Amino acid sequence: YIVLKAREAYVFCVRTMADMLCAALTRVGRTDTDCTICEPPSAALRKLTPVRIQAASPRVDAVAAHLYRLSRGDMLELIRQGRVQVDDAPVTKPDQLLKPGQVLSVRGHGRSRFAGEDGVSKKGKPYYRLDIYA
Protein backbone atom coordinates (compact mmCIF):
# COMPACT_ATOMS: atom_id res chain seq x y z
CA TYR A 1 0.00 0.00 0.00
CA ILE A 2 1.60 3.29 -1.14
CA VAL A 3 0.35 6.83 -0.55
CA LEU A 4 1.83 9.66 -2.62
CA LYS A 5 1.89 13.20 -1.22
CA ALA A 6 3.70 16.08 -2.93
CA ARG A 7 7.33 14.97 -3.12
CA GLU A 8 6.95 12.19 -0.56
CA ALA A 9 5.67 8.65 -0.63
CA TYR A 10 4.60 6.49 2.28
CA VAL A 11 4.93 2.72 1.90
CA PHE A 12 2.89 0.74 4.39
CA CYS A 13 4.33 -2.67 5.17
CA VAL A 14 4.72 -5.16 7.96
CA ARG A 15 7.24 -3.87 10.49
CA THR A 16 9.49 -6.93 9.96
CA MET A 17 10.00 -5.94 6.31
CA ALA A 18 10.73 -2.25 6.94
CA ASP A 19 14.53 -2.60 7.32
CA MET A 20 14.86 -4.70 4.16
CA LEU A 21 12.68 -2.28 2.19
CA CYS A 22 14.67 0.77 3.31
CA ALA A 23 17.96 -0.94 2.46
CA ALA A 24 16.73 -1.87 -1.03
CA LEU A 25 14.90 1.37 -1.86
CA THR A 26 17.76 3.69 -2.82
CA ARG A 27 16.53 4.86 -6.23
CA VAL A 28 13.23 5.35 -7.99
CA GLY A 29 13.88 5.54 -11.71
CA ARG A 30 16.87 7.91 -12.00
CA THR A 31 16.16 9.69 -8.73
CA ASP A 32 18.03 8.95 -5.51
CA THR A 33 15.77 8.41 -2.50
CA ASP A 34 15.99 8.70 1.26
CA CYS A 35 14.09 6.04 3.12
CA THR A 36 13.34 6.20 6.82
CA ILE A 37 11.13 4.12 9.04
CA CYS A 38 8.44 6.15 10.78
CA GLU A 39 5.17 5.68 12.58
CA PRO A 40 2.13 5.61 10.32
CA PRO A 41 1.10 9.15 9.40
CA SER A 42 -2.33 10.46 10.25
CA ALA A 43 -5.40 9.40 8.32
CA ALA A 44 -5.27 12.84 6.65
CA LEU A 45 -2.96 11.32 4.03
CA ARG A 46 -5.72 9.00 2.92
CA LYS A 47 -8.47 10.26 0.68
CA LEU A 48 -11.91 9.91 2.22
CA THR A 49 -15.04 9.65 0.10
CA PRO A 50 -18.28 10.46 1.96
CA VAL A 51 -21.29 8.19 1.39
CA ARG A 52 -24.79 8.23 2.79
CA ILE A 53 -26.71 5.01 3.36
CA GLN A 54 -30.09 4.12 4.76
CA ALA A 55 -30.09 1.35 7.35
CA ALA A 56 -32.53 0.26 10.04
CA SER A 57 -30.03 0.94 12.83
CA PRO A 58 -26.31 1.63 13.39
CA ARG A 59 -25.67 -2.09 13.98
CA VAL A 60 -22.44 -3.37 12.40
CA ASP A 61 -24.22 -6.00 10.31
CA ALA A 62 -26.86 -3.57 8.99
CA VAL A 63 -24.45 -0.75 8.14
CA ALA A 64 -21.80 -2.98 6.55
CA ALA A 65 -24.37 -4.95 4.54
CA HIS A 66 -25.83 -1.74 3.07
CA LEU A 67 -22.43 -0.13 2.54
CA TYR A 68 -20.91 -3.09 0.67
CA ARG A 69 -24.18 -4.21 -0.97
CA LEU A 70 -24.25 -7.62 0.69
CA SER A 71 -27.13 -9.55 2.21
CA ARG A 72 -27.39 -9.64 5.99
CA GLY A 73 -26.77 -13.40 5.78
CA ASP A 74 -23.52 -12.87 3.85
CA MET A 75 -22.46 -10.24 6.38
CA LEU A 76 -23.18 -12.63 9.28
CA GLU A 77 -20.95 -15.22 7.60
CA LEU A 78 -18.12 -12.67 7.24
CA ILE A 79 -18.50 -11.82 10.95
CA ARG A 80 -18.36 -15.53 11.87
CA GLN A 81 -15.18 -15.87 9.77
CA GLY A 82 -13.55 -12.99 11.69
CA ARG A 83 -13.30 -10.79 8.59
CA VAL A 84 -15.14 -7.81 10.13
CA GLN A 85 -13.42 -5.42 12.55
CA VAL A 86 -14.30 -2.22 14.36
CA ASP A 87 -11.28 -0.13 15.39
CA ASP A 88 -9.00 -3.10 14.58
CA ALA A 89 -10.85 -5.42 17.00
CA PRO A 90 -12.75 -8.41 15.58
CA VAL A 91 -16.53 -8.12 15.72
CA THR A 92 -18.03 -11.05 17.59
CA LYS A 93 -21.64 -9.86 17.84
CA PRO A 94 -23.46 -8.62 14.72
CA ASP A 95 -25.71 -6.41 16.85
CA GLN A 96 -22.77 -4.30 18.05
CA LEU A 97 -23.67 -0.61 17.62
CA LEU A 98 -21.29 1.69 15.76
CA LYS A 99 -20.32 5.00 17.37
CA PRO A 100 -19.23 8.11 15.47
CA GLY A 101 -15.51 8.03 14.70
CA GLN A 102 -15.16 4.25 14.74
CA VAL A 103 -13.42 2.59 11.80
CA LEU A 104 -15.26 -0.34 10.19
CA SER A 105 -13.18 -2.83 8.18
CA VAL A 106 -14.48 -5.75 6.14
CA ARG A 107 -11.59 -7.77 4.75
CA GLY A 108 -11.93 -8.08 1.00
CA HIS A 109 -14.47 -5.26 0.76
CA GLY A 110 -13.03 -2.08 2.27
CA ARG A 111 -12.56 0.23 5.20
CA SER A 112 -14.64 3.20 6.31
CA ARG A 113 -15.10 5.59 9.21
CA PHE A 114 -18.61 5.80 10.70
CA ALA A 115 -19.66 9.45 11.04
CA GLY A 116 -23.08 8.90 12.60
CA GLU A 117 -26.68 9.70 11.79
CA ASP A 118 -27.28 12.05 8.88
CA GLY A 119 -30.98 12.81 8.81
CA VAL A 120 -34.21 10.88 8.47
CA SER A 121 -36.24 9.88 5.41
CA LYS A 122 -39.84 10.92 4.84
CA LYS A 123 -40.86 7.54 6.23
CA GLY A 124 -38.79 8.06 9.37
CA LYS A 125 -35.90 5.73 8.49
CA PRO A 126 -32.44 7.01 9.51
CA TYR A 127 -29.63 7.85 7.12
CA TYR A 128 -26.02 7.29 8.18
CA ARG A 129 -22.89 8.91 6.84
CA LEU A 130 -19.62 7.07 6.42
CA ASP A 131 -16.29 8.13 4.97
CA ILE A 132 -14.76 5.43 2.79
CA TYR A 133 -10.97 5.22 2.67
CA ALA A 134 -9.87 5.33 -0.96
mmCIF file with all atom_site columns, N, CA and C in Angstrom, residues 59-118:
data_model
loop_
_atom_site.group_PDB
_atom_site.id
_atom_site.type_symbol
_atom_site.label_atom_id
_atom_site.label_alt_id
_atom_site.label_comp_id
_atom_site.label_asym_id
_atom_site.label_entity_id
_atom_site.label_seq_id
_atom_site.pdbx_PDB_ins_code
_atom_site.Cartn_x
_atom_site.Cartn_y
_atom_site.Cartn_z
_atom_site.occupancy
_atom_site.B_iso_or_equiv
_atom_site.pdbx_formal_charge
_atom_site.auth_seq_id
_atom_site.auth_comp_id
_atom_site.auth_asym_id
_atom_site.auth_atom_id
_atom_site.pdbx_PDB_model_num
ATOM 1   N N  . ARG A 1 59  ? -26.291 -0.798  13.695 1.00 0.00 ? 59  ARG A N  1
ATOM 2   C CA . ARG A 1 59  ? -25.665 -2.089  13.978 1.00 0.00 ? 59  ARG A CA 1
ATOM 3   C C  . ARG A 1 59  ? -24.602 -2.379  12.916 1.00 0.00 ? 59  ARG A C  1
ATOM 4   N N  . VAL A 1 60  ? -23.530 -3.038  13.322 1.00 0.00 ? 60  VAL A N  1
ATOM 5   C CA . VAL A 1 60  ? -22.441 -3.370  12.397 1.00 0.00 ? 60  VAL A CA 1
ATOM 6   C C  . VAL A 1 60  ? -22.955 -4.144  11.198 1.00 0.00 ? 60  VAL A C  1
ATOM 7   N N  . ASP A 1 61  ? -23.765 -5.173  11.431 1.00 0.00 ? 61  ASP A N  1
ATOM 8   C CA . ASP A 1 61  ? -24.219 -5.996  10.308 1.00 0.00 ? 61  ASP A CA 1
ATOM 9   C C  . ASP A 1 61  ? -25.098 -5.205  9.344  1.00 0.00 ? 61  ASP A C  1
ATOM 10  N N  . ALA A 1 62  ? -25.960 -4.337  9.855  1.00 0.00 ? 62  ALA A N  1
ATOM 11  C CA . ALA A 1 62  ? -26.856 -3.573  8.991  1.00 0.00 ? 62  ALA A CA 1
ATOM 12  C C  . ALA A 1 62  ? -26.089 -2.539  8.166  1.00 0.00 ? 62  ALA A C  1
ATOM 13  N N  . VAL A 1 63  ? -25.211 -1.799  8.823  1.00 0.00 ? 63  VAL A N  1
ATOM 14  C CA . VAL A 1 63  ? -24.454 -0.750  8.137  1.00 0.00 ? 63  VAL A CA 1
ATOM 15  C C  . VAL A 1 63  ? -23.517 -1.351  7.101  1.00 0.00 ? 63  VAL A C  1
ATOM 16  N N  . ALA A 1 64  ? -22.755 -2.371  7.482  1.00 0.00 ? 64  ALA A N  1
ATOM 17  C CA . ALA A 1 64  ? -21.796 -2.978  6.551  1.00 0.00 ? 64  ALA A CA 1
ATOM 18  C C  . ALA A 1 64  ? -22.503 -3.644  5.377  1.00 0.00 ? 64  ALA A C  1
ATOM 19  N N  . ALA A 1 65  ? -23.627 -4.299  5.627  1.00 0.00 ? 65  ALA A N  1
ATOM 20  C CA . ALA A 1 65  ? -24.370 -4.948  4.537  1.00 0.00 ? 65  ALA A CA 1
ATOM 21  C C  . ALA A 1 65  ? -24.845 -3.912  3.523  1.00 0.00 ? 65  ALA A C  1
ATOM 22  N N  . HIS A 1 66  ? -25.380 -2.790  3.994  1.00 0.00 ? 66  HIS A N  1
ATOM 23  C CA . HIS A 1 66  ? -25.828 -1.737  3.073  1.00 0.00 ? 66  HIS A CA 1
ATOM 24  C C  . HIS A 1 66  ? -24.639 -1.094  2.363  1.00 0.00 ? 66  HIS A C  1
ATOM 25  N N  . LEU A 1 67  ? -23.594 -0.822  3.107  1.00 0.00 ? 67  LEU A N  1
ATOM 26  C CA . LEU A 1 67  ? -22.431 -0.135  2.541  1.00 0.00 ? 67  LEU A CA 1
ATOM 27  C C  . LEU A 1 67  ? -21.766 -0.948  1.437  1.00 0.00 ? 67  LEU A C  1
ATOM 28  N N  . TYR A 1 68  ? -21.617 -2.242  1.640  1.00 0.00 ? 68  TYR A N  1
ATOM 29  C CA . TYR A 1 68  ? -20.914 -3.089  0.671  1.00 0.00 ? 68  TYR A CA 1
ATOM 30  C C  . TYR A 1 68  ? -21.862 -3.906  -0.199 1.00 0.00 ? 68  TYR A C  1
ATOM 31  N N  . ARG A 1 69  ? -23.153 -3.580  -0.133 1.00 0.00 ? 69  ARG A N  1
ATOM 32  C CA . ARG A 1 69  ? -24.181 -4.211  -0.970 1.00 0.00 ? 69  ARG A CA 1
ATOM 33  C C  . ARG A 1 69  ? -24.162 -5.737  -0.849 1.00 0.00 ? 69  ARG A C  1
ATOM 34  N N  . LEU A 1 70  ? -24.220 -6.185  0.398  1.00 0.00 ? 70  LEU A N  1
ATOM 35  C CA . LEU A 1 70  ? -24.255 -7.616  0.692  1.00 0.00 ? 70  LEU A CA 1
ATOM 36  C C  . LEU A 1 70  ? -25.542 -7.913  1.444  1.00 0.00 ? 70  LEU A C  1
ATOM 37  N N  . SER A 1 71  ? -25.968 -9.170  1.424  1.00 0.00 ? 71  SER A N  1
ATOM 38  C CA . SER A 1 71  ? -27.134 -9.546  2.212  1.00 0.00 ? 71  SER A CA 1
ATOM 39  C C  . SER A 1 71  ? -26.714 -9.626  3.673  1.00 0.00 ? 71  SER A C  1
ATOM 40  N N  . ARG A 1 72  ? -27.705 -9.539  4.563  1.00 0.00 ? 72  ARG A N  1
ATOM 41  C CA . ARG A 1 72  ? -27.388 -9.643  5.989  1.00 0.00 ? 72  ARG A CA 1
ATOM 42  C C  . ARG A 1 72  ? -26.812 -11.029 6.291  1.00 0.00 ? 72  ARG A C  1
ATOM 43  N N  . GLY A 1 73  ? -27.292 -12.050 5.597  1.00 0.00 ? 73  GLY A N  1
ATOM 44  C CA . GLY A 1 73  ? -26.766 -13.400 5.785  1.00 0.00 ? 73  GLY A CA 1
ATOM 45  C C  . GLY A 1 73  ? -25.295 -13.498 5.403  1.00 0.00 ? 73  GLY A C  1
ATOM 46  N N  . ASP A 1 74  ? -24.931 -12.882 4.265  1.00 0.00 ? 74  ASP A N  1
ATOM 47  C CA . ASP A 1 74  ? -23.521 -12.873 3.850  1.00 0.00 ? 74  ASP A CA 1
ATOM 48  C C  . ASP A 1 74  ? -22.667 -12.117 4.867  1.00 0.00 ? 74  ASP A C  1
ATOM 49  N N  . MET A 1 75  ? -23.210 -11.022 5.392  1.00 0.00 ? 75  MET A N  1
ATOM 50  C CA . MET A 1 75  ? -22.464 -10.242 6.383  1.00 0.00 ? 75  MET A CA 1
ATOM 51  C C  . MET A 1 75  ? -22.279 -11.048 7.666  1.00 0.00 ? 75  MET A C  1
ATOM 52  N N  . LEU A 1 76  ? -23.305 -11.783 8.084  1.00 0.00 ? 76  LEU A N  1
ATOM 53  C CA . LEU A 1 76  ? -23.179 -12.629 9.277  1.00 0.00 ? 76  LEU A CA 1
ATOM 54  C C  . LEU A 1 76  ? -22.087 -13.677 9.090  1.00 0.00 ? 76  LEU A C  1
ATOM 55  N N  . GLU A 1 77  ? -21.996 -14.227 7.889  1.00 0.00 ? 77  GLU A N  1
ATOM 56  C CA . GLU A 1 77  ? -20.949 -15.223 7.604  1.00 0.00 ? 77  GLU A CA 1
ATOM 57  C C  . GLU A 1 77  ? -19.568 -14.583 7.680  1.00 0.00 ? 77  GLU A C  1
ATOM 58  N N  . LEU A 1 78  ? -19.409 -13.365 7.160  1.00 0.00 ? 78  LEU A N  1
ATOM 59  C CA . LEU A 1 78  ? -18.120 -12.666 7.244  1.00 0.00 ? 78  LEU A CA 1
ATOM 60  C C  . LEU A 1 78  ? -17.755 -12.391 8.705  1.00 0.00 ? 78  LEU A C  1
ATOM 61  N N  . ILE A 1 79  ? -18.748 -12.048 9.522  1.00 0.00 ? 79  ILE A N  1
ATOM 62  C CA . ILE A 1 79  ? -18.496 -11.816 10.949 1.00 0.00 ? 79  ILE A CA 1
ATOM 63  C C  . ILE A 1 79  ? -18.059 -13.116 11.612 1.00 0.00 ? 79  ILE A C  1
ATOM 64  N N  . ARG A 1 80  ? -18.734 -14.222 11.307 1.00 0.00 ? 80  ARG A N  1
ATOM 65  C CA . ARG A 1 80  ? -18.358 -15.534 11.873 1.00 0.00 ? 80  ARG A CA 1
ATOM 66  C C  . ARG A 1 80  ? -16.936 -15.924 11.482 1.00 0.00 ? 80  ARG A C  1
ATOM 67  N N  . GLN A 1 81  ? -16.520 -15.555 10.264 1.00 0.00 ? 81  GLN A N  1
ATOM 68  C CA . GLN A 1 81  ? -15.176 -15.868 9.774  1.00 0.00 ? 81  GLN A CA 1
ATOM 69  C C  . GLN A 1 81  ? -14.103 -14.951 10.353 1.00 0.00 ? 81  GLN A C  1
ATOM 70  N N  . GLY A 1 82  ? -14.512 -13.926 11.106 1.00 0.00 ? 82  GLY A N  1
ATOM 71  C CA . GLY A 1 82  ? -13.549 -12.993 11.692 1.00 0.00 ? 82  GLY A CA 1
ATOM 72  C C  . GLY A 1 82  ? -13.029 -11.962 10.711 1.00 0.00 ? 82  GLY A C  1
ATOM 73  N N  . ARG A 1 83  ? -13.763 -11.720 9.629  1.00 0.00 ? 83  ARG A N  1
ATOM 74  C CA . ARG A 1 83  ? -13.298 -10.787 8.594  1.00 0.00 ? 83  ARG A CA 1
ATOM 75  C C  . ARG A 1 83  ? -13.829 -9.368  8.786  1.00 0.00 ? 83  ARG A C  1
ATOM 76  N N  . VAL A 1 84  ? -14.585 -9.133  9.869  1.00 0.00 ? 84  VAL A N  1
ATOM 77  C CA . VAL A 1 84  ? -15.144 -7.806  10.133 1.00 0.00 ? 84  VAL A CA 1
ATOM 78  C C  . VAL A 1 84  ? -14.536 -7.277  11.421 1.00 0.00 ? 84  VAL A C  1
ATOM 79  N N  . GLN A 1 85  ? -14.047 -6.033  11.380 1.00 0.00 ? 85  GLN A N  1
ATOM 80  C CA . GLN A 1 85  ? -13.419 -5.423  12.547 1.00 0.00 ? 85  GLN A CA 1
ATOM 81  C C  . GLN A 1 85  ? -13.956 -4.013  12.751 1.00 0.00 ? 85  GLN A C  1
ATOM 82  N N  . VAL A 1 86  ? -13.990 -3.592  14.002 1.00 0.00 ? 86  VAL A N  1
ATOM 83  C CA . VAL A 1 86  ? -14.295 -2.216  14.359 1.00 0.00 ? 86  VAL A CA 1
ATOM 84  C C  . VAL A 1 86  ? -13.118 -1.725  15.191 1.00 0.00 ? 86  VAL A C  1
ATOM 85  N N  . ASP A 1 87  ? -12.484 -0.663  14.737 1.00 0.00 ? 87  ASP A N  1
ATOM 86  C CA . ASP A 1 87  ? -11.281 -0.133  15.395 1.00 0.00 ? 87  ASP A CA 1
ATOM 87  C C  . ASP A 1 87  ? -10.243 -1.228  15.614 1.00 0.00 ? 87  ASP A C  1
ATOM 88  N N  . ASP A 1 88  ? -10.008 -2.033  14.595 1.00 0.00 ? 88  ASP A N  1
ATOM 89  C CA . ASP A 1 88  ? -9.000  -3.097  14.581 1.00 0.00 ? 88  ASP A CA 1
ATOM 90  C C  . ASP A 1 88  ? -9.269  -4.229  15.567 1.00 0.00 ? 88  ASP A C  1
ATOM 91  N N  . ALA A 1 89  ? -10.481 -4.310  16.115 1.00 0.00 ? 89  ALA A N  1
ATOM 92  C CA . ALA A 1 89  ? -10.854 -5.422  16.998 1.00 0.00 ? 89  ALA A CA 1
ATOM 93  C C  . ALA A 1 89  ? -11.916 -6.252  16.284 1.00 0.00 ? 89  ALA A C  1
ATOM 94  N N  . PRO A 1 90  ? -11.765 -7.567  16.262 1.00 0.00 ? 90  PRO A N  1
ATOM 95  C CA . PRO A 1 90  ? -12.754 -8.407  15.580 1.00 0.00 ? 90  PRO A CA 1
ATOM 96  C C  . PRO A 1 90  ? -14.154 -8.234  16.172 1.00 0.00 ? 90  PRO A C  1
ATOM 97  N N  . VAL A 1 91  ? -15.139 -8.202  15.292 1.00 0.00 ? 91  VAL A N  1
ATOM 98  C CA . VAL A 1 91  ? -16.532 -8.116  15.721 1.00 0.00 ? 91  VAL A CA 1
ATOM 99  C C  . VAL A 1 91  ? -17.001 -9.536  16.023 1.00 0.00 ? 91  VAL A C  1
ATOM 100 N N  . THR A 1 92  ? -17.537 -9.731  17.212 1.00 0.00 ? 92  THR A N  1
ATOM 101 C CA . THR A 1 92  ? -18.033 -11.053 17.592 1.00 0.00 ? 92  THR A CA 1
ATOM 102 C C  . THR A 1 92  ? -19.554 -11.101 17.631 1.00 0.00 ? 92  THR A C  1
ATOM 103 N N  . LYS A 1 93  ? -20.180 -9.938  17.795 1.00 0.00 ? 93  LYS A N  1
ATOM 104 C CA . LYS A 1 93  ? -21.636 -9.860  17.843 1.00 0.00 ? 93  LYS A CA 1
ATOM 105 C C  . LYS A 1 93  ? -22.131 -8.947  16.732 1.00 0.00 ? 93  LYS A C  1
ATOM 106 N N  . PRO A 1 94  ? -22.976 -9.449  15.840 1.00 0.00 ? 94  PRO A N  1
ATOM 107 C CA . PRO A 1 94  ? -23.456 -8.625  14.722 1.00 0.00 ? 94  PRO A CA 1
ATOM 108 C C  . PRO A 1 94  ? -24.316 -7.450  15.164 1.00 0.00 ? 94  PRO A C  1
ATOM 109 N N  . ASP A 1 95  ? -24.859 -7.504  16.391 1.00 0.00 ? 95  ASP A N  1
ATOM 110 C CA . ASP A 1 95  ? -25.711 -6.411  16.851 1.00 0.00 ? 95  ASP A CA 1
ATOM 111 C C  . ASP A 1 95  ? -24.927 -5.295  17.549 1.00 0.00 ? 95  ASP A C  1
ATOM 112 N N  . GLN A 1 96  ? -23.600 -5.357  17.471 1.00 0.00 ? 96  GLN A N  1
ATOM 113 C CA . GLN A 1 96  ? -22.767 -4.298  18.046 1.00 0.00 ? 96  GLN A CA 1
ATOM 114 C C  . GLN A 1 96  ? -23.108 -2.970  17.369 1.00 0.00 ? 96  GLN A C  1
ATOM 115 N N  . LEU A 1 97  ? -23.315 -1.924  18.165 1.00 0.00 ? 97  LEU A N  1
ATOM 116 C CA . LEU A 1 97  ? -23.667 -0.614  17.620 1.00 0.00 ? 97  LEU A CA 1
ATOM 117 C C  . LEU A 1 97  ? -22.410 0.194   17.315 1.00 0.00 ? 97  LEU A C  1
ATOM 118 N N  . LEU A 1 98  ? -22.402 0.840   16.152 1.00 0.00 ? 98  LEU A N  1
ATOM 119 C CA . LEU A 1 98  ? -21.287 1.694   15.762 1.00 0.00 ? 98  LEU A CA 1
ATOM 120 C C  . LEU A 1 98  ? -21.453 3.067   16.400 1.00 0.00 ? 98  LEU A C  1
ATOM 121 N N  . LYS A 1 99  ? -20.331 3.649   16.809 1.00 0.00 ? 99  LYS A N  1
ATOM 122 C CA . LYS A 1 99  ? -20.322 4.999   17.372 1.00 0.00 ? 99  LYS A CA 1
ATOM 123 C C  . LYS A 1 99  ? -19.571 5.904   16.412 1.00 0.00 ? 99  LYS A C  1
ATOM 124 N N  . PRO A 1 100 ? -19.942 7.189   16.355 1.00 0.00 ? 100 PRO A N  1
ATOM 125 C CA . PRO A 1 100 ? -19.229 8.112   15.466 1.00 0.00 ? 100 PRO A CA 1
ATOM 126 C C  . PRO A 1 100 ? -17.722 8.094   15.716 1.00 0.00 ? 100 PRO A C  1
ATOM 127 N N  . GLY A 1 101 ? -16.967 8.054   14.632 1.00 0.00 ? 101 GLY A N  1
ATOM 128 C CA . GLY A 1 101 ? -15.509 8.032   14.704 1.00 0.00 ? 101 GLY A CA 1
ATOM 129 C C  . GLY A 1 101 ? -14.903 6.649   14.626 1.00 0.00 ? 101 GLY A C  1
ATOM 130 N N  . GLN A 1 102 ? -15.700 5.598   14.806 1.00 0.00 ? 102 GLN A N  1
ATOM 131 C CA . GLN A 1 102 ? -15.156 4.248   14.745 1.00 0.00 ? 102 GLN A CA 1
ATOM 132 C C  . GLN A 1 102 ? -14.870 3.850   13.301 1.00 0.00 ? 102 GLN A C  1
ATOM 133 N N  . VAL A 1 103 ? -13.826 3.049   13.130 1.00 0.00 ? 103 VAL A N  1
ATOM 134 C CA . VAL A 1 103 ? -13.424 2.586   11.799 1.00 0.00 ? 103 VAL A CA 1
ATOM 135 C C  . VAL A 1 103 ? -13.925 1.161   11.612 1.00 0.00 ? 103 VAL A C  1
ATOM 136 N N  . LEU A 1 104 ? -14.676 0.953   10.540 1.00 0.00 ? 104 LEU A N  1
ATOM 137 C CA . LEU A 1 104 ? -15.258 -0.342  10.195 1.00 0.00 ? 104 LEU A CA 1
ATOM 138 C C  . LEU A 1 104 ? -14.460 -0.935  9.040  1.00 0.00 ? 104 LEU A C  1
ATOM 139 N N  . SER A 1 105 ? -13.946 -2.147  9.216  1.00 0.00 ? 105 SER A N  1
ATOM 140 C CA . SER A 1 105 ? -13.178 -2.832  8.176  1.00 0.00 ? 105 SER A CA 1
ATOM 141 C C  . SER A 1 105 ? -13.828 -4.168  7.863  1.00 0.00 ? 105 SER A C  1
ATOM 142 N N  . VAL A 1 106 ? -13.990 -4.448  6.576  1.00 0.00 ? 106 VAL A N  1
ATOM 143 C CA . VAL A 1 106 ? -14.481 -5.746  6.139  1.00 0.00 ? 106 VAL A CA 1
ATOM 144 C C  . VAL A 1 106 ? -13.450 -6.267  5.146  1.00 0.00 ? 106 VAL A C  1
ATOM 145 N N  . ARG A 1 107 ? -12.676 -7.254  5.581  1.00 0.00 ? 107 ARG A N  1
ATOM 146 C CA . ARG A 1 107 ? -11.592 -7.773  4.753  1.00 0.00 ? 107 ARG A CA 1
ATOM 147 C C  . ARG A 1 107 ? -12.125 -8.240  3.404  1.00 0.00 ? 107 ARG A C  1
ATOM 148 N N  . GLY A 1 108 ? -11.516 -7.724  2.344  1.00 0.00 ? 108 GLY A N  1
ATOM 149 C CA . GLY A 1 108 ? -11.934 -8.080  0.998  1.00 0.00 ? 108 GLY A CA 1
ATOM 150 C C  . GLY A 1 108 ? -12.952 -7.125  0.412  1.00 0.00 ? 108 GLY A C  1
ATOM 151 N N  . HIS A 1 109 ? -13.450 -6.190  1.236  1.00 0.00 ? 109 HIS A N  1
ATOM 152 C CA . HIS A 1 109 ? -14.465 -5.256  0.758  1.00 0.00 ? 109 HIS A CA 1
ATOM 153 C C  . HIS A 1 109 ? -14.077 -3.800  0.964  1.00 0.00 ? 109 HIS A C  1
ATOM 154 N N  . GLY A 1 110 ? -13.437 -3.458  2.067  1.00 0.00 ? 110 GLY A N  1
ATOM 155 C CA . GLY A 1 110 ? -13.029 -2.081  2.268  1.00 0.00 ? 110 GLY A CA 1
ATOM 156 C C  . GLY A 1 110 ? -13.009 -1.659  3.721  1.00 0.00 ? 110 GLY A C  1
ATOM 157 N N  . ARG A 1 111 ? -12.714 -0.366  3.882  1.00 0.00 ? 111 ARG A N  1
ATOM 158 C CA . ARG A 1 111 ? -12.558 0.227   5.202  1.00 0.00 ? 111 ARG A CA 1
ATOM 159 C C  . ARG A 1 111 ? -13.248 1.580   5.184  1.00 0.00 ? 111 ARG A C  1
ATOM 160 N N  . SER A 1 112 ? -13.948 1.919   6.251  1.00 0.00 ? 112 SER A N  1
ATOM 161 C CA . SER A 1 112 ? -14.637 3.204   6.309  1.00 0.00 ? 112 SER A CA 1
ATOM 162 C C  . SER A 1 112 ? -14.698 3.695   7.754  1.00 0.00 ? 112 SER A C  1
ATOM 163 N N  . ARG A 1 113 ? -14.940 4.985   7.886  1.00 0.00 ? 113 ARG A N  1
ATOM 164 C CA . ARG A 1 113 ? -15.103 5.589   9.212  1.00 0.00 ? 113 ARG A CA 1
ATOM 165 C C  . ARG A 1 113 ? -16.569 5.979   9.368  1.00 0.00 ? 113 ARG A C  1
ATOM 166 N N  . PHE A 1 114 ? -17.205 5.516   10.428 1.00 0.00 ? 114 PHE A N  1
ATOM 167 C CA . PHE A 1 114 ? -18.612 5.804   10.695 1.00 0.00 ? 114 PHE A CA 1
ATOM 168 C C  . PHE A 1 114 ? -18.716 7.218   11.261 1.00 0.00 ? 114 PHE A C  1
ATOM 169 N N  . ALA A 1 115 ? -19.527 8.066   10.609 1.00 0.00 ? 115 ALA A N  1
ATOM 170 C CA . ALA A 1 115 ? -19.658 9.453   11.045 1.00 0.00 ? 115 ALA A CA 1
ATOM 171 C C  . ALA A 1 115 ? -20.933 9.695   11.845 1.00 0.00 ? 115 ALA A C  1
ATOM 172 N N  . GLY A 1 116 ? -21.864 8.761   11.816 1.00 0.00 ? 116 GLY A N  1
ATOM 173 C CA . GLY A 1 116 ? -23.080 8.902   12.604 1.00 0.00 ? 116 GLY A CA 1
ATOM 174 C C  . GLY A 1 116 ? -24.317 9.145   11.770 1.00 0.00 ? 116 GLY A C  1
ATOM 175 N N  . GLU A 1 117 ? -25.402 9.476   12.453 1.00 0.00 ? 117 GLU A N  1
ATOM 176 C CA . GLU A 1 117 ? -26.684 9.695   11.792 1.00 0.00 ? 117 GLU A CA 1
ATOM 177 C C  . GLU A 1 117 ? -26.639 10.972  10.964 1.00 0.00 ? 117 GLU A C  1
ATOM 178 N N  . ASP A 1 118 ? -27.315 10.922  9.813  1.00 0.00 ? 118 ASP A N  1
ATOM 179 C CA . ASP A 1 118 ? -27.280 12.048  8.877  1.00 0.00 ? 118 ASP A CA 1
ATOM 180 C C  . ASP A 1 118 ? -28.682 12.318  8.330  1.00 0.00 ? 118 ASP A C  1
#
